[in-house]
Every structure is written in C-alpha cells, then in structure tokens.
mmCIF file of C-alpha atoms in Angstrom:
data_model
loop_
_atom_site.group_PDB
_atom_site.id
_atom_site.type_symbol
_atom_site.label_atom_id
_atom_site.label_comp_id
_atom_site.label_asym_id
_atom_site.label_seq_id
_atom_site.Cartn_x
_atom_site.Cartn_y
_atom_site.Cartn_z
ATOM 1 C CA UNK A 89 -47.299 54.834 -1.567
ATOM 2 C CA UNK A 90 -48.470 52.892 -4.741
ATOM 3 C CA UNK A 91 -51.553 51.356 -4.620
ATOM 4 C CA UNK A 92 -52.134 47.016 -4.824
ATOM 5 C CA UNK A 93 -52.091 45.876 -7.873
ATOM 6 C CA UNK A 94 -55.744 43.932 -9.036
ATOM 7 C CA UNK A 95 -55.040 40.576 -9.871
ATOM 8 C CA UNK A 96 -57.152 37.736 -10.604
ATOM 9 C CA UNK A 97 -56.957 35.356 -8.102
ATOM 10 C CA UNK A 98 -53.217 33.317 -7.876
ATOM 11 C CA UNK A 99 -52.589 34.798 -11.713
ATOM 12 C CA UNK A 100 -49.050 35.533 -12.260
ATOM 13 C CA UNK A 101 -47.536 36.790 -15.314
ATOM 14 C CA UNK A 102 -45.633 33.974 -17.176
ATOM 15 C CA UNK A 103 -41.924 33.482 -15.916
ATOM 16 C CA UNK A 104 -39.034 33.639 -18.650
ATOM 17 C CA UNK A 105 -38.713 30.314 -18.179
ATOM 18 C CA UNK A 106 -42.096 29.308 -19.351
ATOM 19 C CA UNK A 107 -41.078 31.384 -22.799
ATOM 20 C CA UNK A 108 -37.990 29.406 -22.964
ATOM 21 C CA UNK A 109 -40.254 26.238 -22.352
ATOM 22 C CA UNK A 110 -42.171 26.963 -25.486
ATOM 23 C CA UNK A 111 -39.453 26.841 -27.404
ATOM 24 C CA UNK A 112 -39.670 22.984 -27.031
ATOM 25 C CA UNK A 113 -35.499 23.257 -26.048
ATOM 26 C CA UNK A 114 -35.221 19.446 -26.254
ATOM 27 C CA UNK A 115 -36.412 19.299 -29.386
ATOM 28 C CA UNK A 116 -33.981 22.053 -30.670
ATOM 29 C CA UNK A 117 -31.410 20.144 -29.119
ATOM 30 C CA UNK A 118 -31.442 17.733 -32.113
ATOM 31 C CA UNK A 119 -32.427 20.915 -34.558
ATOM 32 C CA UNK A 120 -29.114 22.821 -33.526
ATOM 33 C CA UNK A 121 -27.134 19.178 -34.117
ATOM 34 C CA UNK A 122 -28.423 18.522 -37.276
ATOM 35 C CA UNK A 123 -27.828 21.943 -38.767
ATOM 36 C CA UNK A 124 -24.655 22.283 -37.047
ATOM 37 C CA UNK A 125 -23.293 18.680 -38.572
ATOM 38 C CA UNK A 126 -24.690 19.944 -41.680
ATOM 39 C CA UNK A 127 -22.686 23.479 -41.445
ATOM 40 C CA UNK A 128 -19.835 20.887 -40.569
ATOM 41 C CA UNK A 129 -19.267 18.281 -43.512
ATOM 42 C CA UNK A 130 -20.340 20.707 -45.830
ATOM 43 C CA UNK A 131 -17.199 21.392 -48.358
ATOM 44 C CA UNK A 132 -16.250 25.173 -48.146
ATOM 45 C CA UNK A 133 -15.368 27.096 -45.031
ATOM 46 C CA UNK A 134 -17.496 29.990 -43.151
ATOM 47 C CA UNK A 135 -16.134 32.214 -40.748
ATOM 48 C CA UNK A 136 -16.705 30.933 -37.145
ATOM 49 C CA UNK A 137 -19.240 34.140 -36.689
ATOM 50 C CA UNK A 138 -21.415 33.689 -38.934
ATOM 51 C CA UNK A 139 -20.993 29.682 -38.504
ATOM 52 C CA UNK A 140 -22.193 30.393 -35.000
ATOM 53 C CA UNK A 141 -24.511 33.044 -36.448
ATOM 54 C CA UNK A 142 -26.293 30.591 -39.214
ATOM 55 C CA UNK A 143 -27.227 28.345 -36.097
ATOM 56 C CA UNK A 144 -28.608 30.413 -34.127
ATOM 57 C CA UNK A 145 -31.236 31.462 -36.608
ATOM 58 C CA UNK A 146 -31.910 27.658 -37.269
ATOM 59 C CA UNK A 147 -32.414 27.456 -33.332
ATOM 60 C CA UNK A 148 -34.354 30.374 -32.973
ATOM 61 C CA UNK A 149 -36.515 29.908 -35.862
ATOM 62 C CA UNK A 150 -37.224 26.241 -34.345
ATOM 63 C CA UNK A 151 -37.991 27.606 -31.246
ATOM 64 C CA UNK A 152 -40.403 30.188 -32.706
ATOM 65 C CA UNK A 153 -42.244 27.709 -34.920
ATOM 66 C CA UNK A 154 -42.481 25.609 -31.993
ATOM 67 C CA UNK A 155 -43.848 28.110 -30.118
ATOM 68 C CA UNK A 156 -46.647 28.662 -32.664
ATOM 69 C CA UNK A 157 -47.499 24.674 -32.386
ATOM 70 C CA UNK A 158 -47.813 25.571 -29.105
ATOM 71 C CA UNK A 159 -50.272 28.520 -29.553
ATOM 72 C CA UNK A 160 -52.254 26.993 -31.587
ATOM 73 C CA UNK A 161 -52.845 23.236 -29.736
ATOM 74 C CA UNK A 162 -52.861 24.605 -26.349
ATOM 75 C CA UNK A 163 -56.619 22.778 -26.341
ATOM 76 C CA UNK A 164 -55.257 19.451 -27.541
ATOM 77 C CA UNK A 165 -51.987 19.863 -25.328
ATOM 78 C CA UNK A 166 -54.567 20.164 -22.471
ATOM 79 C CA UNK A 167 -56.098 17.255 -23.194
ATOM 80 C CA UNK A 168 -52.898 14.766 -22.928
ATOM 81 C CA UNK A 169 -50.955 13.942 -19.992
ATOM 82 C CA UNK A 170 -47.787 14.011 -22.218
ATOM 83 C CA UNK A 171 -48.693 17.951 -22.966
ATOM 84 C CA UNK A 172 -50.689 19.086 -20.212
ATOM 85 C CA UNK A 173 -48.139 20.653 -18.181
ATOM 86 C CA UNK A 174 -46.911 23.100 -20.609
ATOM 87 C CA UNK A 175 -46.877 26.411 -20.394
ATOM 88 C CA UNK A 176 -50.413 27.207 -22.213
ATOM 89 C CA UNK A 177 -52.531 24.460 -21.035
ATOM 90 C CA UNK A 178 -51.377 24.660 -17.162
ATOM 91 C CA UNK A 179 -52.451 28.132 -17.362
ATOM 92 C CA UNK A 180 -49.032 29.618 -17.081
ATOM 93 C CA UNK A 181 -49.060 31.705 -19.637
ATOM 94 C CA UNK A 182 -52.033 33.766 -21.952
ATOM 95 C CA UNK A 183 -52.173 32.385 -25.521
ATOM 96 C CA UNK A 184 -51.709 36.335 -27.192
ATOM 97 C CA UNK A 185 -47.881 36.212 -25.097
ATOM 98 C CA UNK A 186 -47.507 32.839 -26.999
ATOM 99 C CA UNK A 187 -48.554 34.239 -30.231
ATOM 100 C CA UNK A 188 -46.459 37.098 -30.186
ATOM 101 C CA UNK A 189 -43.589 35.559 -29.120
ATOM 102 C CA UNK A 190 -43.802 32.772 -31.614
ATOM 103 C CA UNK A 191 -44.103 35.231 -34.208
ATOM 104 C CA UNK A 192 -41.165 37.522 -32.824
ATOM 105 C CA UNK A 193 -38.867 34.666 -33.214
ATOM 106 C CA UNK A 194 -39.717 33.219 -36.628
ATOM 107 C CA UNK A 195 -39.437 37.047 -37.851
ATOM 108 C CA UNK A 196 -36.025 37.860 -36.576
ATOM 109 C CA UNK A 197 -34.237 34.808 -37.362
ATOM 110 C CA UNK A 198 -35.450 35.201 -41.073
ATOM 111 C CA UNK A 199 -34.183 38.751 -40.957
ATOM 112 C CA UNK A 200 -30.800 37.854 -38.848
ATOM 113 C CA UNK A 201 -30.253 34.973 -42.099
ATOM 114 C CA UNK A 202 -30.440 37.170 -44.564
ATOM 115 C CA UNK A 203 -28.877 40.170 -43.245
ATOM 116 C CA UNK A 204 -25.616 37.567 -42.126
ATOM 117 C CA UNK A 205 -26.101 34.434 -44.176
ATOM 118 C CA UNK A 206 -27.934 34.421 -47.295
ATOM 119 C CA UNK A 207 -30.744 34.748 -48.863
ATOM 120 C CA UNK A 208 -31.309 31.108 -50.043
ATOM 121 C CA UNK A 209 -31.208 30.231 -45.858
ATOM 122 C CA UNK A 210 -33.278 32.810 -44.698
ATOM 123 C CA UNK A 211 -36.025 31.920 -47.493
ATOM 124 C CA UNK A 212 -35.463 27.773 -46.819
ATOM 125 C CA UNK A 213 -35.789 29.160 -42.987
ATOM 126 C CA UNK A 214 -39.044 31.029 -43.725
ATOM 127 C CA UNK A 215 -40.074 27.746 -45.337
ATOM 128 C CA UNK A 216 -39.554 25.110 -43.454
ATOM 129 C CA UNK A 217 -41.154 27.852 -39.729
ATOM 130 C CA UNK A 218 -44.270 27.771 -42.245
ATOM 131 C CA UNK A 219 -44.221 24.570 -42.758
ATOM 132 C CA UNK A 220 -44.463 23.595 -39.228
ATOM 133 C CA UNK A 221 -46.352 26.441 -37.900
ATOM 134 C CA UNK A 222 -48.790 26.475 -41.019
ATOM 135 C CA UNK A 223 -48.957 23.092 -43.207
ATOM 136 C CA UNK A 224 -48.132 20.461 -40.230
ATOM 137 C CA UNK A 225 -49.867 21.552 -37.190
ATOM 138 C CA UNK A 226 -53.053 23.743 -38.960
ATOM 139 C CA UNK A 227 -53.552 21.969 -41.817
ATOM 140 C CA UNK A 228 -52.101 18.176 -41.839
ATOM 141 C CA UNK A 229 -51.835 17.461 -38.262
ATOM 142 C CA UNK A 230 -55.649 17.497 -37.296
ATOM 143 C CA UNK A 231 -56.393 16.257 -41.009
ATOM 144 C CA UNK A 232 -54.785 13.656 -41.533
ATOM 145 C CA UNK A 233 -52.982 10.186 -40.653
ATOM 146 C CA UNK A 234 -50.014 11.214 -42.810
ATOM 147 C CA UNK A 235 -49.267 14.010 -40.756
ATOM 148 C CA UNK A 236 -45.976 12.794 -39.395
ATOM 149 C CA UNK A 237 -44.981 11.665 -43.359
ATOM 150 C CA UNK A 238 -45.669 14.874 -44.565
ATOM 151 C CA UNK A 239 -45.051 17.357 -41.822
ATOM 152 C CA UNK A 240 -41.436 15.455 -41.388
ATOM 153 C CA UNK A 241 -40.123 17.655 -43.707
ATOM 154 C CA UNK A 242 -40.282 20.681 -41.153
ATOM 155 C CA UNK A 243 -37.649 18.756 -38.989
ATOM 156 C CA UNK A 244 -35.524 17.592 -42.329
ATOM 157 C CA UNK A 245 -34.588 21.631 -43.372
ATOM 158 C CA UNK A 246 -31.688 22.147 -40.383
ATOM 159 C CA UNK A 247 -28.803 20.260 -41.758
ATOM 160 C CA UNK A 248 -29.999 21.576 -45.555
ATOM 161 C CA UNK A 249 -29.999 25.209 -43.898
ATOM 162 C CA UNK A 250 -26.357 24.868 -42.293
ATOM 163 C CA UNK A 251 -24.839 22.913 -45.145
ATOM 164 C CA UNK A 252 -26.262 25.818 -47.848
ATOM 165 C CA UNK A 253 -24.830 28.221 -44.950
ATOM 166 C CA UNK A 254 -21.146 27.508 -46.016
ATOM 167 C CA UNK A 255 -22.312 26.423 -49.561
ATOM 168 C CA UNK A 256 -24.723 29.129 -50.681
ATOM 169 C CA UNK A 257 -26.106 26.809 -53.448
ATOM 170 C CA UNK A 258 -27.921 23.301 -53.768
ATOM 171 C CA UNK A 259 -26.637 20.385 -54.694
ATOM 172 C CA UNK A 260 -27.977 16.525 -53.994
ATOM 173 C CA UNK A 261 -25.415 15.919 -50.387
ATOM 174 C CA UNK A 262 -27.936 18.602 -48.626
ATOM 175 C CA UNK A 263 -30.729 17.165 -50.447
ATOM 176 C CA UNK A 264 -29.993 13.642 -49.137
ATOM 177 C CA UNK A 265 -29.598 15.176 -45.749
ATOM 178 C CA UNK A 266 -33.111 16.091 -45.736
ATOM 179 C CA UNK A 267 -34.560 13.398 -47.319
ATOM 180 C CA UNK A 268 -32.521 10.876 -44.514
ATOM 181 C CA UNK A 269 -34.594 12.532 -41.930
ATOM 182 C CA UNK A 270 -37.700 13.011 -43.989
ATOM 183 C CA UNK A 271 -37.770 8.992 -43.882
ATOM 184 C CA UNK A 272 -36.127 8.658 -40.207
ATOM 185 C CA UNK A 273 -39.249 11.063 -39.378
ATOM 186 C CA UNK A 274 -42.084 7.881 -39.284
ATOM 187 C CA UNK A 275 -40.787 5.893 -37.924
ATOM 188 C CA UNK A 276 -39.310 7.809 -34.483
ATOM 189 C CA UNK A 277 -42.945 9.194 -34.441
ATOM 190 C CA UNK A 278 -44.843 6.402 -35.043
ATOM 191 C CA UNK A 279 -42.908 4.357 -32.103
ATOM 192 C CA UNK A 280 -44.171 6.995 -29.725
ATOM 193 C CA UNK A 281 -47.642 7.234 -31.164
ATOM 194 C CA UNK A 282 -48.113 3.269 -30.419
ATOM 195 C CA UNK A 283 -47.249 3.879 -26.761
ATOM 196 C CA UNK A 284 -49.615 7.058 -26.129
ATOM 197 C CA UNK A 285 -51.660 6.552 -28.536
ATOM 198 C CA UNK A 286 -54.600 6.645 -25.966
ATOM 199 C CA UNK A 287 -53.343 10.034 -25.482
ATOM 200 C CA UNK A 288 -53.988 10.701 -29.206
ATOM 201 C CA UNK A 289 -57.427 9.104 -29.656
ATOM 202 C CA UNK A 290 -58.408 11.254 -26.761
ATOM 203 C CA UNK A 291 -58.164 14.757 -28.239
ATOM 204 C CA UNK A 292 -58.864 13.313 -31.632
ATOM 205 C CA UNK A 293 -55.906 13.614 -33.299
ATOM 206 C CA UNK A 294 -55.483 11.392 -35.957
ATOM 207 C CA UNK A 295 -52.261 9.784 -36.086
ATOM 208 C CA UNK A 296 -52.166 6.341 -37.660
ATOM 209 C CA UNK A 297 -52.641 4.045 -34.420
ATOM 210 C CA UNK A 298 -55.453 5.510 -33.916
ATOM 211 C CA UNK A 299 -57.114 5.352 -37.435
ATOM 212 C CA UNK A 300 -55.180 2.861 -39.507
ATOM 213 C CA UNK A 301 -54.688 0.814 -35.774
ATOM 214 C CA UNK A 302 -51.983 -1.033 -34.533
ATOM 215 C CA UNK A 303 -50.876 -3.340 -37.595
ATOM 216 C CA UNK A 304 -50.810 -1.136 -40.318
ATOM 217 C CA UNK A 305 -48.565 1.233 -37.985
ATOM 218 C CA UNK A 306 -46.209 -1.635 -37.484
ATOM 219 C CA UNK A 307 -46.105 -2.351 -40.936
ATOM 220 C CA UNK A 308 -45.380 1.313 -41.684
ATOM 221 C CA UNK A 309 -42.894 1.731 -39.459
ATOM 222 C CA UNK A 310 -40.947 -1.298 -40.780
ATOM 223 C CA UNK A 311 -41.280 -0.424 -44.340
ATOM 224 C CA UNK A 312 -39.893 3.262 -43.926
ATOM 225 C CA UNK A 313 -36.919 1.400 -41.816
ATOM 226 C CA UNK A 314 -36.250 -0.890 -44.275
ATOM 227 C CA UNK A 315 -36.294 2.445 -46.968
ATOM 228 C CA UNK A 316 -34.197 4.426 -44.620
ATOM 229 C CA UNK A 317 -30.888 1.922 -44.586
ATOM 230 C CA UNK A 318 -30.032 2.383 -48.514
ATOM 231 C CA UNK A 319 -30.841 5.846 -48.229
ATOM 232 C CA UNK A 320 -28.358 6.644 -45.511
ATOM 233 C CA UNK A 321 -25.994 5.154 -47.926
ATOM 234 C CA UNK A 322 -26.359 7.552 -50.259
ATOM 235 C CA UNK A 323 -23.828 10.426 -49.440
ATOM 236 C CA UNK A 324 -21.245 7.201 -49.448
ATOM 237 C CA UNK A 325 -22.411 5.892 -52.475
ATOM 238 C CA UNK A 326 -22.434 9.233 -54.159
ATOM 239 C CA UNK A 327 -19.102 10.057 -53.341
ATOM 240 C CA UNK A 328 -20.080 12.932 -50.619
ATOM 241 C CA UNK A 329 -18.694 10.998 -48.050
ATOM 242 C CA UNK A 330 -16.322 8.278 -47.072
ATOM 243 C CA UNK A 331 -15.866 5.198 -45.320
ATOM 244 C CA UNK A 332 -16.113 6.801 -41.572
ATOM 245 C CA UNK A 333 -19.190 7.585 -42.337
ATOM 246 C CA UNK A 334 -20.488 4.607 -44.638
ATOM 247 C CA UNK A 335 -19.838 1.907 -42.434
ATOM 248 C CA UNK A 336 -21.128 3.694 -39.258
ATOM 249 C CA UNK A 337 -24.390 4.000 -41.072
ATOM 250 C CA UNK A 338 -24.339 1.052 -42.097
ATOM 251 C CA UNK A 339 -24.038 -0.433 -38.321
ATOM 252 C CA UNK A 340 -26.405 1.797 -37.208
ATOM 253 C CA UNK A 341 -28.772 1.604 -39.900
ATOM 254 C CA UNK A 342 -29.045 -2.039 -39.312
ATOM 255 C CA UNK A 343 -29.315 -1.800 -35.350
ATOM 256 C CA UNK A 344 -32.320 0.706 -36.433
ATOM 257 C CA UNK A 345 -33.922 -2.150 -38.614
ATOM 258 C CA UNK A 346 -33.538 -4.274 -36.391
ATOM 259 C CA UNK A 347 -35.493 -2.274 -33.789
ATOM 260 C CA UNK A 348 -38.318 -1.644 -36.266
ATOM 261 C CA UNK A 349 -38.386 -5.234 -37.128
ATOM 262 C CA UNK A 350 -38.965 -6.249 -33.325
ATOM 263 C CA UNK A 351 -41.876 -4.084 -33.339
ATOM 264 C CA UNK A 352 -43.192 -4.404 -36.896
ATOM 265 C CA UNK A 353 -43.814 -7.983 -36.532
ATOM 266 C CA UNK A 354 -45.297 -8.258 -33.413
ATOM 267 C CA UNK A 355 -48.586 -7.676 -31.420
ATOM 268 C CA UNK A 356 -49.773 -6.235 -28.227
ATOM 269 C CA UNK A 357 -49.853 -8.726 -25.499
ATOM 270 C CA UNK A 358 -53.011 -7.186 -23.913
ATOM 271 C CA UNK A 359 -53.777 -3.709 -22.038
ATOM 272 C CA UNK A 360 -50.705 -5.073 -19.648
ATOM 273 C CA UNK A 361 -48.366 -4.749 -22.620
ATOM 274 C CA UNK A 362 -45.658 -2.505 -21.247
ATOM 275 C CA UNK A 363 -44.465 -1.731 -25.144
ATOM 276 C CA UNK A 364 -40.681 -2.058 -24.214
ATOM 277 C CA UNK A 365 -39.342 -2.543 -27.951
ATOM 278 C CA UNK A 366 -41.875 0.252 -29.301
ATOM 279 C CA UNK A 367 -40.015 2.783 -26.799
ATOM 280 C CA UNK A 368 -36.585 1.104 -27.065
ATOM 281 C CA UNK A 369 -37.175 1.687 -31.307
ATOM 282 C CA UNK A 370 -38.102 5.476 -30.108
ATOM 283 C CA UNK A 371 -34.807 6.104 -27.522
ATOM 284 C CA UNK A 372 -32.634 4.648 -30.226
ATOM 285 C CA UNK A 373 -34.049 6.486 -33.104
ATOM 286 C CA UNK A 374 -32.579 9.673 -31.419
ATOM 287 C CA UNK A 375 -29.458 8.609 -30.632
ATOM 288 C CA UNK A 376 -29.195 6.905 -34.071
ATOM 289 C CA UNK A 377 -29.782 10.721 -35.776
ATOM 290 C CA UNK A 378 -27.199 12.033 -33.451
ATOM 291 C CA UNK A 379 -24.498 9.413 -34.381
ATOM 292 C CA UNK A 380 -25.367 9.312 -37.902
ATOM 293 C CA UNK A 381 -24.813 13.284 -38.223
ATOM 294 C CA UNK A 382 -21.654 12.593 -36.174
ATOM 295 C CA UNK A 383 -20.267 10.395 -38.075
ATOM 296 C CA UNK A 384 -20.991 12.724 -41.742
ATOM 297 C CA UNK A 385 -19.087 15.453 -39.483
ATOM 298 C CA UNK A 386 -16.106 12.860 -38.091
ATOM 299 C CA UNK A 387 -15.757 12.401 -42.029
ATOM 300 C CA UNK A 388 -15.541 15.215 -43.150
ATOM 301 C CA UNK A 389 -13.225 15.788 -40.514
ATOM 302 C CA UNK A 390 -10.872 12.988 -40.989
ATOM 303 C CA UNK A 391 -10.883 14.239 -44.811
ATOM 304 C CA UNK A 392 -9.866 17.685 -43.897
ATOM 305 C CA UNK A 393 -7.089 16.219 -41.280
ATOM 306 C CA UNK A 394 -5.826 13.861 -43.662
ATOM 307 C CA UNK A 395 -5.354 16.530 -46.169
ATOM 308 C CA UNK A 396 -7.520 15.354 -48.703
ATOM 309 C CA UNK A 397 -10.306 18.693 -48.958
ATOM 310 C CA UNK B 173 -79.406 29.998 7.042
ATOM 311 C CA UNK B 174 -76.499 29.284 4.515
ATOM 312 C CA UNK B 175 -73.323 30.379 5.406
ATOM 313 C CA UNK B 176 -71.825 33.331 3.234
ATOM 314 C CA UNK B 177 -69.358 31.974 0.398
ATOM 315 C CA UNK B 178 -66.228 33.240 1.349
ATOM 316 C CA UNK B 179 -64.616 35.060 -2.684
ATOM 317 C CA UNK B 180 -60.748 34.941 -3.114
ATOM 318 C CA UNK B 181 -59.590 38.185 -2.846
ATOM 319 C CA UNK B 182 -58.850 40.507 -5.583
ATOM 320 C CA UNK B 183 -56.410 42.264 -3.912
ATOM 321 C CA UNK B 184 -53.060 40.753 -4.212
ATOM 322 C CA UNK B 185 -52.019 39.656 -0.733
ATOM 323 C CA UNK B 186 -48.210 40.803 0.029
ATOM 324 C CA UNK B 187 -46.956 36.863 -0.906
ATOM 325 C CA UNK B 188 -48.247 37.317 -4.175
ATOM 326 C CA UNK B 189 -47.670 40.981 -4.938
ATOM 327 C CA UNK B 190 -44.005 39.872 -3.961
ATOM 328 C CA UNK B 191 -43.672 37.022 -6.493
ATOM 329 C CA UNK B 192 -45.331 39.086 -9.205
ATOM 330 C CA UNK B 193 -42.451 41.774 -8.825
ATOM 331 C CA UNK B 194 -39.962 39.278 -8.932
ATOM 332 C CA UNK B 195 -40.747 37.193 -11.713
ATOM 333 C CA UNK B 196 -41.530 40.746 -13.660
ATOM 334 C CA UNK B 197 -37.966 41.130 -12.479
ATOM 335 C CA UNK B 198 -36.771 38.412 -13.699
ATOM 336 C CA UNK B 199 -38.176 38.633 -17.387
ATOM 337 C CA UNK B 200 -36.906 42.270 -17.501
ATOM 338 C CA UNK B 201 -33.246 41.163 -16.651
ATOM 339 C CA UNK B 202 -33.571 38.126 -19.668
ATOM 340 C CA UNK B 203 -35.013 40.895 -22.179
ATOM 341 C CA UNK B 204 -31.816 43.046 -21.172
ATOM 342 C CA UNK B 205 -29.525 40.562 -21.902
ATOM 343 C CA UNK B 206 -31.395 39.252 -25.126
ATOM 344 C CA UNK B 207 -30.794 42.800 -26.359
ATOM 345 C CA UNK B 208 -27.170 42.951 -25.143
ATOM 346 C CA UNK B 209 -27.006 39.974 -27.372
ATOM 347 C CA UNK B 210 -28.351 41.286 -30.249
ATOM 348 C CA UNK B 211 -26.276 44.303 -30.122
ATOM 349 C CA UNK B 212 -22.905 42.371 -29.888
ATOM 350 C CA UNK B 213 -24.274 39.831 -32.669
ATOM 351 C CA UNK B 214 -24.880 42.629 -35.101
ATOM 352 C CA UNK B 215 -21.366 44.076 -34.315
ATOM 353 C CA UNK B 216 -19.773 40.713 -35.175
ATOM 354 C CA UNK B 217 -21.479 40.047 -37.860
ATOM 355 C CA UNK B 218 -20.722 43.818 -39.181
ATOM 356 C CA UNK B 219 -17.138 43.449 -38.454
ATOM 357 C CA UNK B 220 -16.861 39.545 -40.256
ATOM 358 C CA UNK B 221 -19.011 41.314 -43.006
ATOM 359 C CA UNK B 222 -16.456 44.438 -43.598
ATOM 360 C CA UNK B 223 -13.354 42.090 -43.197
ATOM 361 C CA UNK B 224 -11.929 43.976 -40.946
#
C-alpha cells in the first residue's frame, strides 16, 4: 500500500490545459494567420512539410514568448480583472513550470527552424521571442508609454518569418508586411487601453491613457490610422501585389480610418461612457488584419490560377 | 475558553488524491503525444530533406 501523498492544502499540480493557456492561443490565432498568409503570397514554392513545418515554429515560438510575458507579469496580471484568471495569478500553476516551459518552447522552435527551414528564420525567430520576452515586456513595457509603438514589432515578424520561409532572402514585400502591422499595432492596442485603462493605472503600467491621458491617445491613434492606409498600399503600389488585394485594402483601410476617426475626435461622456466606438475600432482592427492578409493571399492566388507566376 | 482552530488537513483526502492522479494523468498522456509528434515531424522533415 503506498502511502498519502502531502499536499498543501487544495494544491494541485497545473493541468495541461493551463500550459496550453499560457500560450495565449487566441493570440497565436492571428500569429499562425499572419505567417501563414505570408508563407502564402510569397513568390516561390515550399514543400507542404516544411510549409506546415515553418508555422509551427512561428506558433510555437509565439506561444513560448508568450509564456515568458506570462512568467514574468504574473504580479501585474494579478492585479487586473482582464488577467487575473490566468494560469499564474489564479494560483494554478508555480511560476518555475512557467519559466521552464516558456523557455522549452522558444528553444525548440529556434532549433526545429533551422534544422528544417533556414537559418535566416530561425535567427528572425530568435529575434523577434527576445523581443517580446526581453525588450517589450522587461524593458519597454513597465518603462515606458511607447511600449505598444515599440514592442509592436514582436507581433510584425510572423508574416516576414513565413514569407522568408519560401524565399530564404529579404526583399522590401516582407519588409512592408512587417512594417503594416508595426503601424496597425497602436492603434488596436491603444483602443483597448482607453476602455481598461483603469485596469492599467492600477498595477502601474504605463500605457499612454494613463500618462499622456485620454486626448493625446485619441490623437495617436488617429494619426497612426491615417499613416497605416498609404502604407497598406504599398505592396500594390510596388508591384508585389495586384488589384485583389489593392482595392480590398483600400476598402478596408478606409472603414479602419473611419473607426479611428470616430474615436480620435471625440470625448468621454462621463464615468457612464460605455466606450462603444473605442471597442468597435478594437473588434474591427482584428478582423481588418485577418482580411487584409487574406486578401495578399487571394492575390497571390488569383495570380498563380490565372497563370501569371 | 476559545475554541480550537480547526487546520486544513495535510493529508490529501481521497477527492483530492483522486484528481491529483488524474490530472498527472492527463499531462503524461499530452507529453506522450507531444513526443509522438516530434518523432513523426523529424521523419518528415528528414524524408522532404533527402528527396526521397
């Protein structure tokens, strides 16, 4: 007969779903469909495999970055309603398992890139899990009001990664990429940061409607709209695209400004103010990066269909 | 007279013990199949990379 095991007092070890919860899954929802529309319109074929192979490191990698954010802000996470239910702040889980696993994850998608890929996506990979893990939520995030500006770029390396997957080199389409969602970055954030921004102010984080206030976050998120419609232009200026995908982002582009400019020029009502066009900007942001990737892949598509690549 | 503070138990009660073997369950059967997975990645990728 085995003996009881000692346990603390309704402590149970951490289910594999609370791993897979740290992996922030929604999140790498829009990570695996921006690589994978990058891997897409790129020109140049890859074998299915290693297609399948090169997004699956992106995913992973996301995952274990994310669970390093995790790790590290399980104190802040604990302190916002948002947050407080995740795995590390609702006690599900010890912060070492979080650690570890983060770190498991980042290593062997590097490796799996390499070994399968190439080296250019494993070291842009290794990059942009730093980036997150390290320069956005150490350094910036805590630091700075710029946070989201800067630390943007960790979300803008996916569709780079997959389109230098079936590429191997850089050119200025994957460049673009990266730089559409480096812009697209401030304002989806900034939307949600007006509507929990108590949230923020409470754990002392300083995102910009907390320190800059209201206006200036309205004004910010505007300006980076307005920046973002030419620049989605870009790959159909540029020739790296055609007019599938110019005139959707054009439409969409335009719906997005027209979000931003609903809440860039106006004001909270009061403490009432149930900030409907400040979370209408943030639920069409993401499904305005879903059908703008769509559309560079329906392209490309239509292009390969019609004979023409 | 106070009354004596009644501790939780250290022992785990049969409920928990129970849940603690499952869930351990659990996470060993995802680790198995997470390896299964690597194993039959690396083998595709080694047969794509040797064009066979």
């Amino acid at each position: 007969m085995t003996a009881p095991h000692l346990l603390a007092p309704d402590r149970l070890p951490a289910e594999w779903r609370d791993f897979f919860a740290l992996t922030k899954p929604r999140v790498m929802t829009l990570v695996i469909f921006t690589g994978l529309c990058g891997l897409l319109a790129a020109p140049g074929h890859i074998h299915p495999v290693l297609g399948f192979v090169a997004i699956l490191c992106i995913a992973v990698g996301a995952g274990g970055a994310a669970a390093l954010n995790q790790w590290w802000e399980a104190d802040i996470d604990a302190g916002m309603k948002r947050t407080q239910k995740r795995p590390l702040p609702s006690g599900k889980m010890e912060r070492t398992s979080a650690r570890d696993f983060g770190v498991a994850l980042s290593a062997a998608s590097v490796i799996v890139m390499g070994l399968a890929i190439n080296a250019l996506c494993a070291v842009i990979l290794a990059v942009s899990i730093v980036y997150y893990a390290l320069v956005y939520t150490v350094w910036l995030k805590p630091r700075t009001p710029l946070n989201i500006v800067i630390g943007g770029g960790a979300g803008a390396f996916p569709p780079m990664i997959g389109w230098l997957a079936v590429t191997g080199h850089i050119t200025l389409m994957p460049v673009v990429l990266f730089l559409i969602i480096f812009m697209w970055t401030p304002p989806h954030f900034w939307a949600l940061a007006l509507f929990v921004q108590t949230d923020y102010a409470k754990v002392g984080i300083p995102m910009l409607p907390v320190v800059a206030g209201e206006r200036a976050t309205r004004r910010q998120i505007l300006g980076y709209s307005v920046l973002l419609l030419p620049l989605t232009l870009v790959p159909w200026w540029i020739g790296g695209t055609g007019v599938i995908y110019g005139v959707a982002a054009t439409v969409l582009s335009i719906g997005f400004l027209a979000l931003a400019m609903r809440v860039g020029l106006r004001a909270r009502t009061g403490d009432d103010d149930r900030m409907k066009p400040e979370k209408q900007l943030f639920a069409y942001s993401i499904l305005y990066l879903f059908a703008l990737f769509a559309a560079l892949v329906a392209d490309r598509w239509a292009l390969i269909l019609g004979g023409h690549a | 007279m106070t009354e004596p503070v009644e501790t939780p138990p250290l022992v785990a009660t049969p409920d928990i013990e129970a849940n603690r073997k499952r869930i351990i369950a659990a996470r060993n059967r995802a680790t198995a199949w997470v390896l299964v997975g690597f194993v039959v990645l690396f083998f595709a990728i080694t047969i794509v990379k040797m064009k066979i």
